PDB file of C-alpha atoms in Angstrom:
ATOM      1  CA  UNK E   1      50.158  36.821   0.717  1.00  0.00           C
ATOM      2  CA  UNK E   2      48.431  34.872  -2.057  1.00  0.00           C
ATOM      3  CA  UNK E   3      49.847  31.631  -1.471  1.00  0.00           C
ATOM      4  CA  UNK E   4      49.315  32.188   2.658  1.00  0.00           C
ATOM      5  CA  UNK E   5      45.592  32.521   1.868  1.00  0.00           C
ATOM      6  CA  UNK E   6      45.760  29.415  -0.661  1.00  0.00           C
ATOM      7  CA  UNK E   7      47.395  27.155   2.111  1.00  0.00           C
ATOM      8  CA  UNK E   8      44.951  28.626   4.296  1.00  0.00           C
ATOM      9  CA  UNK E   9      42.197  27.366   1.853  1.00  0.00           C
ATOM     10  CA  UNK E  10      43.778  23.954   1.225  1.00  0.00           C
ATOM     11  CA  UNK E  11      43.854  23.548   5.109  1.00  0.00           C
ATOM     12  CA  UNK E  12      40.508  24.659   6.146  1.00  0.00           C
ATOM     13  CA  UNK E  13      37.709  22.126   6.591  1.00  0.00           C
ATOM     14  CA  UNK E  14      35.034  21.724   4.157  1.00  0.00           C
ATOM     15  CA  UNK E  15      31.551  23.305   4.715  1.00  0.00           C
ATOM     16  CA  UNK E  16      29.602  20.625   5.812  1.00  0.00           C
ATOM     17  CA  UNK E  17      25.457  20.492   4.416  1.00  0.00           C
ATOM     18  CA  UNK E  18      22.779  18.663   6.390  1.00  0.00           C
ATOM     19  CA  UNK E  19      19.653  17.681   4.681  1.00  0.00           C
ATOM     20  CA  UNK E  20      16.945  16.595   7.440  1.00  0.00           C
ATOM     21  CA  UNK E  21      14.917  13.374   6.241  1.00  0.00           C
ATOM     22  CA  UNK E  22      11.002  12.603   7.216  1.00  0.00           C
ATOM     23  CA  UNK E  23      11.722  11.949  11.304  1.00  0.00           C
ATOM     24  CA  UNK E  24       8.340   9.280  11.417  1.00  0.00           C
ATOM     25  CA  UNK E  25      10.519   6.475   9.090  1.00  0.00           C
ATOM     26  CA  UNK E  26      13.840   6.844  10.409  1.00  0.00           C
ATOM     27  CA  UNK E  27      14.747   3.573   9.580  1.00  0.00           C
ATOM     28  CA  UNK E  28      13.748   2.646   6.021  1.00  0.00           C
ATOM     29  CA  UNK E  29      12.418   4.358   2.930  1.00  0.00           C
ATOM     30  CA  UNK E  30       8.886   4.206   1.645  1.00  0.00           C
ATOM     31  CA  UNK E  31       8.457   2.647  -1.319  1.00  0.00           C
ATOM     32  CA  UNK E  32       5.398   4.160  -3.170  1.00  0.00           C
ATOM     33  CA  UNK E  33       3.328   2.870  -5.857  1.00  0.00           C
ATOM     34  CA  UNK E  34       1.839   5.531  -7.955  1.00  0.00           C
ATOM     35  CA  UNK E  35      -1.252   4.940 -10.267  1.00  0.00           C
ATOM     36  CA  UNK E  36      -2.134   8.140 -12.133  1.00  0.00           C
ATOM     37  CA  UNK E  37      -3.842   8.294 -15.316  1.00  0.00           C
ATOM     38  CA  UNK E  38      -3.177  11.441 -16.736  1.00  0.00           C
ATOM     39  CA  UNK E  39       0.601  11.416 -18.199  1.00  0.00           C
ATOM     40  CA  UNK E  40       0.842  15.119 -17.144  1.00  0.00           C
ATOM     41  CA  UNK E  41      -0.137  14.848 -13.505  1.00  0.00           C
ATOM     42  CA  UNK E  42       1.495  11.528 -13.165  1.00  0.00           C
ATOM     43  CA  UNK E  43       4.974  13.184 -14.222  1.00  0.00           C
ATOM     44  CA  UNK E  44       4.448  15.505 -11.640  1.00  0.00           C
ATOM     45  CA  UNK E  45       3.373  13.588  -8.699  1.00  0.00           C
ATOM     46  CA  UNK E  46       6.791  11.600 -10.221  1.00  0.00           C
ATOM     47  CA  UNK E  47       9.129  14.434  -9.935  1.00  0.00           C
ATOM     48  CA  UNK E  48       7.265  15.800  -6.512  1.00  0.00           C
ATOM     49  CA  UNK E  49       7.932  12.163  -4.993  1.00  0.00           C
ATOM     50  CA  UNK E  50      11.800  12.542  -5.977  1.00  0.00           C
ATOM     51  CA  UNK E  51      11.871  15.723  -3.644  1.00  0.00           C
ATOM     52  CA  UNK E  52      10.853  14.207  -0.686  1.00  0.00           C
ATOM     53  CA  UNK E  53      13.487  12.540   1.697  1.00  0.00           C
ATOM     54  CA  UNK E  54      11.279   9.580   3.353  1.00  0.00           C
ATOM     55  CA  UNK E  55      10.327   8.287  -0.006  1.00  0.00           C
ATOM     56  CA  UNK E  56      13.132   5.298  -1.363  1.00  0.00           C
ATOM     57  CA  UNK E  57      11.333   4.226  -4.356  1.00  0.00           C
ATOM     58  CA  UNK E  58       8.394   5.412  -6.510  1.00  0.00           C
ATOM     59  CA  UNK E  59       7.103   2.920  -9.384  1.00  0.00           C
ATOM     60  CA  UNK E  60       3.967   4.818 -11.569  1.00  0.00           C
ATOM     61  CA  UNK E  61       1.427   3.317 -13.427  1.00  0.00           C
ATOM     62  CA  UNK E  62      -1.543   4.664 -15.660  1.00  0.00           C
ATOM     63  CA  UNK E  63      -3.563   2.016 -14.494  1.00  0.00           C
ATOM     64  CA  UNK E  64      -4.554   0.757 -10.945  1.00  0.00           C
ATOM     65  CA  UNK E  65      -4.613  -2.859 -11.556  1.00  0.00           C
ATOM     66  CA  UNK E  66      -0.590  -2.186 -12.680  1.00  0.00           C
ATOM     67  CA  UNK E  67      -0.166  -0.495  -9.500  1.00  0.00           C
ATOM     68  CA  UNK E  68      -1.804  -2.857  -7.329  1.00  0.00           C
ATOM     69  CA  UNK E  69       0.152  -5.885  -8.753  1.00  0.00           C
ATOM     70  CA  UNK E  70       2.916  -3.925  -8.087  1.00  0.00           C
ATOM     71  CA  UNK E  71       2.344  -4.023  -4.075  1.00  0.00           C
ATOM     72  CA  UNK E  72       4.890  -6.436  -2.568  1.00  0.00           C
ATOM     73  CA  UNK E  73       4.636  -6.018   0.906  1.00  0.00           C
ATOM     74  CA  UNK E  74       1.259  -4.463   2.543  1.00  0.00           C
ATOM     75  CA  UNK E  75       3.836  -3.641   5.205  1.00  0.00           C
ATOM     76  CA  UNK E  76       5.533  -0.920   4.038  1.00  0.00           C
ATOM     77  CA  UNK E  77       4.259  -0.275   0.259  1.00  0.00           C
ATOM     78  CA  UNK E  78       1.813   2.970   0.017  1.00  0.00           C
ATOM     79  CA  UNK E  79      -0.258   3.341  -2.771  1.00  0.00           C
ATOM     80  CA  UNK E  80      -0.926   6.926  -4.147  1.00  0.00           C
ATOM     81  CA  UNK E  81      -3.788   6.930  -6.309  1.00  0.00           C
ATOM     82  CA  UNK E  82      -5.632   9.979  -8.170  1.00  0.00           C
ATOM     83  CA  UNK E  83      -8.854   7.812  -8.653  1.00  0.00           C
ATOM     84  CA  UNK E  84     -10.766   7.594 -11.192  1.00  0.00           C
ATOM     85  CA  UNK E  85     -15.055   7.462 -11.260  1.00  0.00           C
ATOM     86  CA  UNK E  86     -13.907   3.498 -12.171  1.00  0.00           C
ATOM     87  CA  UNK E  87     -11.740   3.108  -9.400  1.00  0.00           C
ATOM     88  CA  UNK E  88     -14.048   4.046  -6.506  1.00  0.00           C
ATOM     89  CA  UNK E  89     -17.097   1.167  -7.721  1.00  0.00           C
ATOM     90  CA  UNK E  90     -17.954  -1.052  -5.164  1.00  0.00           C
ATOM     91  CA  UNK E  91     -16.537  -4.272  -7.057  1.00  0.00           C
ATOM     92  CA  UNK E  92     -13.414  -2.517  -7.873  1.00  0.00           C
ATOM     93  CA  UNK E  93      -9.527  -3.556  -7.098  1.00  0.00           C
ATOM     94  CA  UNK E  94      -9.228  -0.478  -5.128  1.00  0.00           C
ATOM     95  CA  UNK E  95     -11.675  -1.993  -1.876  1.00  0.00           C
ATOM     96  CA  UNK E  96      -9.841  -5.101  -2.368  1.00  0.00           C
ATOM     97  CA  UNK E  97      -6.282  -3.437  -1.648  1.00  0.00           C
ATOM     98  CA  UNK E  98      -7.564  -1.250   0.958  1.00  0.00           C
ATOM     99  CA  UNK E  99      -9.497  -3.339   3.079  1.00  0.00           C
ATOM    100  CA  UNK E 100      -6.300  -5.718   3.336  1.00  0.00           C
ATOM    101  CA  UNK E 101      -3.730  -3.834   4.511  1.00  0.00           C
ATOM    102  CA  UNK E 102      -2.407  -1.949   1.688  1.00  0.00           C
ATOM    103  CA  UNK E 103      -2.343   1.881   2.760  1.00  0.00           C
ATOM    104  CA  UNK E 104      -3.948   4.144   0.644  1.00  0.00           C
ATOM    105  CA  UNK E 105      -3.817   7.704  -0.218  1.00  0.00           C
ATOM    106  CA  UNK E 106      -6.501   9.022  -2.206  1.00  0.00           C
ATOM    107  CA  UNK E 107      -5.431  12.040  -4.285  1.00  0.00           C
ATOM    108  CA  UNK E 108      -8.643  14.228  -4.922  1.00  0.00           C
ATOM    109  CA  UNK E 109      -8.666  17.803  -6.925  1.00  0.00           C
ATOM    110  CA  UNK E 110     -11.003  19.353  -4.334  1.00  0.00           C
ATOM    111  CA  UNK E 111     -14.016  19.787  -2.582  1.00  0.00           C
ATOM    112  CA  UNK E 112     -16.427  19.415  -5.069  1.00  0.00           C
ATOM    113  CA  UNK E 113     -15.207  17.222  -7.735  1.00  0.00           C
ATOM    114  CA  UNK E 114     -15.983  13.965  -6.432  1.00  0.00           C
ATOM    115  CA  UNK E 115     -18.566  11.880  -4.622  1.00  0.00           C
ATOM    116  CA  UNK E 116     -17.543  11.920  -1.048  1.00  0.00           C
ATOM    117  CA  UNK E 117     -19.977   8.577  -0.480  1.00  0.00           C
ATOM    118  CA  UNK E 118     -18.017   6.527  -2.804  1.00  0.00           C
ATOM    119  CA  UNK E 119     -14.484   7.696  -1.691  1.00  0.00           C
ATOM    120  CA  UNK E 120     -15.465   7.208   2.272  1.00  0.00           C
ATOM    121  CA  UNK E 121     -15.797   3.289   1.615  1.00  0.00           C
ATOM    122  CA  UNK E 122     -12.595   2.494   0.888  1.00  0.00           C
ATOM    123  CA  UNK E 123     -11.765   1.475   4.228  1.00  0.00           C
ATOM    124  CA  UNK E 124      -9.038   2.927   5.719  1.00  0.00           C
ATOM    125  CA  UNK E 125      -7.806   5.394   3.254  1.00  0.00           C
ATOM    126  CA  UNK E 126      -6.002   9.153   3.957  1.00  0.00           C
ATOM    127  CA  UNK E 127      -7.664  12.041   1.969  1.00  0.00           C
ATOM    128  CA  UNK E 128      -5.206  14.523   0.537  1.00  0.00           C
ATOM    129  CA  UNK E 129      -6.246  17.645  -1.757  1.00  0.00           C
ATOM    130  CA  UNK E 130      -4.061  18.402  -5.046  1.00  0.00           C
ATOM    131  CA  UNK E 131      -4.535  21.567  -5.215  1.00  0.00           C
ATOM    132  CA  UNK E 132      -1.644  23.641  -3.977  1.00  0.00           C
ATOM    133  CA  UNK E 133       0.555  20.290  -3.025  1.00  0.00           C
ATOM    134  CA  UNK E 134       3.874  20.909  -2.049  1.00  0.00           C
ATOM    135  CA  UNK E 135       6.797  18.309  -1.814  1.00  0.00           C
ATOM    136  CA  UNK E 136       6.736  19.263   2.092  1.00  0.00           C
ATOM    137  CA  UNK E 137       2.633  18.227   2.727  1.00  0.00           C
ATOM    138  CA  UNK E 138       2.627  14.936   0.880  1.00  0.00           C
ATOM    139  CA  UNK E 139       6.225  14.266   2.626  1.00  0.00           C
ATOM    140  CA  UNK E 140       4.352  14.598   5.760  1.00  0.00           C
ATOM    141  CA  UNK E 141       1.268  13.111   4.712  1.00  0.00           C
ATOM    142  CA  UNK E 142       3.068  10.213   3.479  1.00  0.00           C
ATOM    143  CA  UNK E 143       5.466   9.760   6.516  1.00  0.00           C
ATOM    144  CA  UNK E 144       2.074   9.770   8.849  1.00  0.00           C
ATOM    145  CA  UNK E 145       0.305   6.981   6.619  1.00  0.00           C
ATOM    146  CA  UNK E 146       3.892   5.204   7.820  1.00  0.00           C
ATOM    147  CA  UNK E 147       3.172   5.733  11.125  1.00  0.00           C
ATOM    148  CA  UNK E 148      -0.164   4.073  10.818  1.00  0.00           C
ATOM    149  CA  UNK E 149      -2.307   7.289  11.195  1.00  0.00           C
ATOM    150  CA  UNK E 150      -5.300   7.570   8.736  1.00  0.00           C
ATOM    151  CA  UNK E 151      -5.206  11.578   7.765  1.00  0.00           C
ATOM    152  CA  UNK E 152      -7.952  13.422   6.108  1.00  0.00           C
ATOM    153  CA  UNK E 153      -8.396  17.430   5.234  1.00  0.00           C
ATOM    154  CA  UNK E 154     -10.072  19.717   8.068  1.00  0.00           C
ATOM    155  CA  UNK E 155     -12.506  20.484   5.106  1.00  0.00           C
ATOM    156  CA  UNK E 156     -13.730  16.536   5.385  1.00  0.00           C
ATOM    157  CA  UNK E 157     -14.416  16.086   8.750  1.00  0.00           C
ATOM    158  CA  UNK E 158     -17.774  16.916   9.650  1.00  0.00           C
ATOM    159  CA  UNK E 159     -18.920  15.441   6.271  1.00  0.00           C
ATOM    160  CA  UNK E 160     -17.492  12.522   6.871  1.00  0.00           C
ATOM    161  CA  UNK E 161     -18.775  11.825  10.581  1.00  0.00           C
ATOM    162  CA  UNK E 162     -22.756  12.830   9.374  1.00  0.00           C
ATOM    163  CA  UNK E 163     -21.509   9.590   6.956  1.00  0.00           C
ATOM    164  CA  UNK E 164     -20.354   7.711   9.506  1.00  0.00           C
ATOM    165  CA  UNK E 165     -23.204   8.493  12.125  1.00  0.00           C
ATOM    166  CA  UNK E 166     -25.850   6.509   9.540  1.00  0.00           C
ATOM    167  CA  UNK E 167     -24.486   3.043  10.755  1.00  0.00           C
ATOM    168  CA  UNK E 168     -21.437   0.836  10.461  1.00  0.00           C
ATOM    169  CA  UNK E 169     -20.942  -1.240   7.402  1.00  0.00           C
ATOM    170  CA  UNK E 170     -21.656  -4.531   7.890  1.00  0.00           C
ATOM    171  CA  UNK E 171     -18.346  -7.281   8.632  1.00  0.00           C
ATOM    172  CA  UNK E 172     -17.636  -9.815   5.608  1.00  0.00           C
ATOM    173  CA  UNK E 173     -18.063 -13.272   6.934  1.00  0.00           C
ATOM    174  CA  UNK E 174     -14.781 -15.492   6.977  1.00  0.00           C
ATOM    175  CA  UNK E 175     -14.409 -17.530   3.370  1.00  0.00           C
ATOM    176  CA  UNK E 176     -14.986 -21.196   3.747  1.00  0.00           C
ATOM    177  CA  UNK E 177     -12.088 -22.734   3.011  1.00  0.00           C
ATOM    178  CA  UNK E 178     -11.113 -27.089   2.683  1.00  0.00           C
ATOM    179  CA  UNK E 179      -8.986 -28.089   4.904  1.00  0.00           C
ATOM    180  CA  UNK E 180      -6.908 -28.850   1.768  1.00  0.00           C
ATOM    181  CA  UNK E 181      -7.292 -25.292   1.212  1.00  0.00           C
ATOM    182  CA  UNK E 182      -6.033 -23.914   4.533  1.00  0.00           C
ATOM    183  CA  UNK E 183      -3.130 -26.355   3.879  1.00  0.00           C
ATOM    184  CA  UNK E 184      -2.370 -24.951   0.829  1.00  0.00           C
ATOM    185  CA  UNK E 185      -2.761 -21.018   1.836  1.00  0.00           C
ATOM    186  CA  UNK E 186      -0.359 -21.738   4.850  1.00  0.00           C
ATOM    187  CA  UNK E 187       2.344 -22.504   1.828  1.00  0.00           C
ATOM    188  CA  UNK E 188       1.384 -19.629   0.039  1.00  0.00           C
ATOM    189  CA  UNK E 189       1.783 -17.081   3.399  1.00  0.00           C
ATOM    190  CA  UNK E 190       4.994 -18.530   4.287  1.00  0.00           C
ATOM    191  CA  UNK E 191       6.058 -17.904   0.257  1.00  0.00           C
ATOM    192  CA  UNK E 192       6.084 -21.262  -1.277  1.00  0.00           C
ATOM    193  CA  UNK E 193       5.751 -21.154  -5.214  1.00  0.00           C
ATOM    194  CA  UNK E 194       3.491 -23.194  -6.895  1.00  0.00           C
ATOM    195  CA  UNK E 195       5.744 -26.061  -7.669  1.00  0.00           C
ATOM    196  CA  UNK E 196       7.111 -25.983  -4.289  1.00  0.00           C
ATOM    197  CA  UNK E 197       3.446 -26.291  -2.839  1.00  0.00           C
ATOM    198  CA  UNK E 198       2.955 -29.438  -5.429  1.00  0.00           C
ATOM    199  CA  UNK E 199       5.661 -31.298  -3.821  1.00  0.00           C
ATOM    200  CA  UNK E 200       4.829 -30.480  -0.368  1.00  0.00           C
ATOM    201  CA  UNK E 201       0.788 -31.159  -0.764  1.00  0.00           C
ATOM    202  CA  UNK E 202       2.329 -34.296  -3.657  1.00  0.00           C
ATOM    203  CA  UNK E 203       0.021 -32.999  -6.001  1.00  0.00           C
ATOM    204  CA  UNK E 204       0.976 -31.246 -10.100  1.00  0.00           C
ATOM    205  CA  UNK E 205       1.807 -28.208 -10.156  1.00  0.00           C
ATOM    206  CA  UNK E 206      -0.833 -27.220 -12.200  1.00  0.00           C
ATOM    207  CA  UNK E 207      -3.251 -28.842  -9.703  1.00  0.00           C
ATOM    208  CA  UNK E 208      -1.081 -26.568  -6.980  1.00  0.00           C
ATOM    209  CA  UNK E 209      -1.549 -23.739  -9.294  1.00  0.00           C
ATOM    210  CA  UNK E 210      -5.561 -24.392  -9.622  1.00  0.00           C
ATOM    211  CA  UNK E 211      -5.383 -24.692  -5.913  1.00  0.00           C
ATOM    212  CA  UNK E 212      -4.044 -21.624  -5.107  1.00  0.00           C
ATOM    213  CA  UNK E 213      -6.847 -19.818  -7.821  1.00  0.00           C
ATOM    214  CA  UNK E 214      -9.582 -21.531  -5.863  1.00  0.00           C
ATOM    215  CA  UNK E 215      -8.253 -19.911  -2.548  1.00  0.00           C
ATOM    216  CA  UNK E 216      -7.560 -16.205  -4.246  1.00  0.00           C
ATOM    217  CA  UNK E 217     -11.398 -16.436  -5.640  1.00  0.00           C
ATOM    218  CA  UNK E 218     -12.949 -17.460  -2.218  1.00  0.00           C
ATOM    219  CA  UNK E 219     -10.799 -14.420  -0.883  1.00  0.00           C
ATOM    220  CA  UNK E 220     -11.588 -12.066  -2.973  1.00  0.00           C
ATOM    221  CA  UNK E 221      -7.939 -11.261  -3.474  1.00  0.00           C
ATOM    222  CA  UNK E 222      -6.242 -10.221  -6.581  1.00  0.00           C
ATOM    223  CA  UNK E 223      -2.684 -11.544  -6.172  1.00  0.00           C
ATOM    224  CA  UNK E 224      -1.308 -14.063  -3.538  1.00  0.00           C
ATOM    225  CA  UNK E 225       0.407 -10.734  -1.773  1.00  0.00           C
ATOM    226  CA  UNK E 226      -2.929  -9.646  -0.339  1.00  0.00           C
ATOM    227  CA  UNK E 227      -4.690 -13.283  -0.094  1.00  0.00           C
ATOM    228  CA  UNK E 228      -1.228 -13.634   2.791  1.00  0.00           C
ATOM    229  CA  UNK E 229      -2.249 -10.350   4.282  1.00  0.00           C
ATOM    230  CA  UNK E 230      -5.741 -11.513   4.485  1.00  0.00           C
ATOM    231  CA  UNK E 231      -5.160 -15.025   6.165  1.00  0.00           C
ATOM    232  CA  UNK E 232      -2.372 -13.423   8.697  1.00  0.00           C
ATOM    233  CA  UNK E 233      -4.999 -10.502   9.684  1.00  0.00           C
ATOM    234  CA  UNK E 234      -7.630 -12.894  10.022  1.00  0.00           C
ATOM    235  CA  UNK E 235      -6.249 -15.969  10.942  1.00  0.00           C
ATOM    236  CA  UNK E 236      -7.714 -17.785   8.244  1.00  0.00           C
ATOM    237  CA  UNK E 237      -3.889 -20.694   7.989  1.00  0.00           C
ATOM    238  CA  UNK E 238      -1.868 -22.163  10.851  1.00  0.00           C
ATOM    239  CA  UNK E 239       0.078 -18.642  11.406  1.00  0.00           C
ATOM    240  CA  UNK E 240      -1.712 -16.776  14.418  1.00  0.00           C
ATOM    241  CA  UNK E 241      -4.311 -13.712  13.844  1.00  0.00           C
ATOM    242  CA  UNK E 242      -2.604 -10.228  13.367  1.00  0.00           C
ATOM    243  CA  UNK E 243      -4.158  -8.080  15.638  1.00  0.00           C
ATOM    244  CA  UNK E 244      -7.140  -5.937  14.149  1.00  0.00           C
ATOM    245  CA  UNK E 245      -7.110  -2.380  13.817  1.00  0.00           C
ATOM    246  CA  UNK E 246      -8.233   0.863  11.588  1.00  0.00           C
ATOM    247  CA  UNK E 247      -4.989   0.408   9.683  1.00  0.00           C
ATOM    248  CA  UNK E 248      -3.432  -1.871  10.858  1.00  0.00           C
ATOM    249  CA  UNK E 249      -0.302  -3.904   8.692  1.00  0.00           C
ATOM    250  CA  UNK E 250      -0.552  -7.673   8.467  1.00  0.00           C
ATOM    251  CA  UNK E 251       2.814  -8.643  11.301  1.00  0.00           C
ATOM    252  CA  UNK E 252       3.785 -11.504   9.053  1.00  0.00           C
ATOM    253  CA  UNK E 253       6.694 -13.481  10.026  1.00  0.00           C
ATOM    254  CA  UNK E 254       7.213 -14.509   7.032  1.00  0.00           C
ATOM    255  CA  UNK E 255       7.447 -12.324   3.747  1.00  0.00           C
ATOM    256  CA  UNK E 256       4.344 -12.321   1.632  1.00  0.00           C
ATOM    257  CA  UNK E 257       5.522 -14.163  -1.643  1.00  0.00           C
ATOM    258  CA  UNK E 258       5.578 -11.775  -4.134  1.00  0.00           C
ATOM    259  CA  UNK E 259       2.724 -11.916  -7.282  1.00  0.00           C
ATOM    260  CA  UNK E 260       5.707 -11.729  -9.589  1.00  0.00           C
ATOM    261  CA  UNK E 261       8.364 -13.841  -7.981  1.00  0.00           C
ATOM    262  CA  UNK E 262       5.541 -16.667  -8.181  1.00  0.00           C
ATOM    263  CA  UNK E 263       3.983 -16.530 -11.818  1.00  0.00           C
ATOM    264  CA  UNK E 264       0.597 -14.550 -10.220  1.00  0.00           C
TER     265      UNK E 264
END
């Protein structure tokens, strides 16, 4: 009898497990970029991120200009950030990232802990509450952002329409760019390095390098990732305008170079 039921065992089919991944990216991961300064929370948002299926990579930093220079590809990057009172100043990275492409999720403790002005002008960015997170919400939350929905807590809503109902925020003109400089942030959008833009504008590389600072400064962009986003949204180089929505992700056809791939 023994060895009938251990032939039996050896012959049956294994139990087979299913684990059910985030529906809204079925086809790729998100890669998240986490900027948390408290070590504590940070290891936890860490270890929460691990739990959820849609998420491929997480990368966590203690401070936000770390995490921003790590954003590769406004695409499909989302930055997680528990702000600080820093973060949310009018001249910090933080607009910068946001109000090119980069999709933002703004961690906040709760209701009353923060100044709901100041976090409702970084453009474009989902609201979540910490308190009482679970691997399941921010899996959801996170898969949405993916989706291109901008999500905010039930508790937020009527606050922040009596903000919006005072008037629209005035439109940024275009940066006045050389034609020297349009040249030269073409090359950058379609990933040329700086000695690679030298040779093809037959100028130094340092001079290609100086170039390429005079076009991030008149952009108001931190890395060349973002000043590509920027000229592809607004059709500021010879690649055609992406078109323009709340959230909408620059549709490069060509890779935004990469701030570390290129010495920036």
């Amino acid at each position: 009898m023994s060895q009938n039921r251990a032939a039996l065992a050896v012959a049956s089919p294994p139990v087979r497990t299913t684990t059910t991944s985030s529906p809204l990216i079925p086809q790729q991961a998100a890669r998240v970029i986490l900027s948390v300064r408290d070590d504590l929370q940070r290891y936890g948002l860490e270890r929460m991120l691990g739990a959820v299926g849609a998420v491929g990579t997480c990368r966590a930093f203690a401070e936000l200009s770390a995490a921003v220079d790590a954003v590769h590809d406004p695409r499909t990057d989302l930055l997680l950030i528990v702000p600080e009172p820093a973060d949310l100043d009018g001249d910090s990275v933080l607009h910068r990232v946001a109000a090119y492409g980069v999709r933002v999720l703004l961690l906040l403790p709760d209701t009353r802990s923060f100044d709901l002005d100041r976090v409702a002008s970084v453009a474009g960015a989902s609201l979540l509450f910490s308190d009482g997170l679970d691997a399941a919400a921010l899996g959801d939350m996170l898969g949405a952002m993916r989706a291109g929905e901008v999500r905010i807590p039930a508790a937020l809503t009527r606050p922040l329409m009596e903000l919006a109902g005072r008037g629209a925020r005035e439109v940024p003109a275009a940066p006045r760019l050389t034609p020297r400089e349009r040249e030269a942030l073409t090359l950058v959008v379609d990933g040329l390095s700086n000695k690679q833009i030298g040779r093809r504008l037959r100028i130094s590389e340092h001079g290609a390098k100086r170039l390429v600072a005079n076009i991030l400064a008149k952009l108001n962009c931190p890395n060349r990732t973002l000043a590509a986003a920027r000229a592809l949204r607004e059709g500021l180089c010879g690649h055609p305008a992406a078109p323009r929505g709340p959230l909408a992700p620059p549709a490069a056809t060509h890779a935004p170079a990469s701030p570390y791939e290129n010495g920036w």
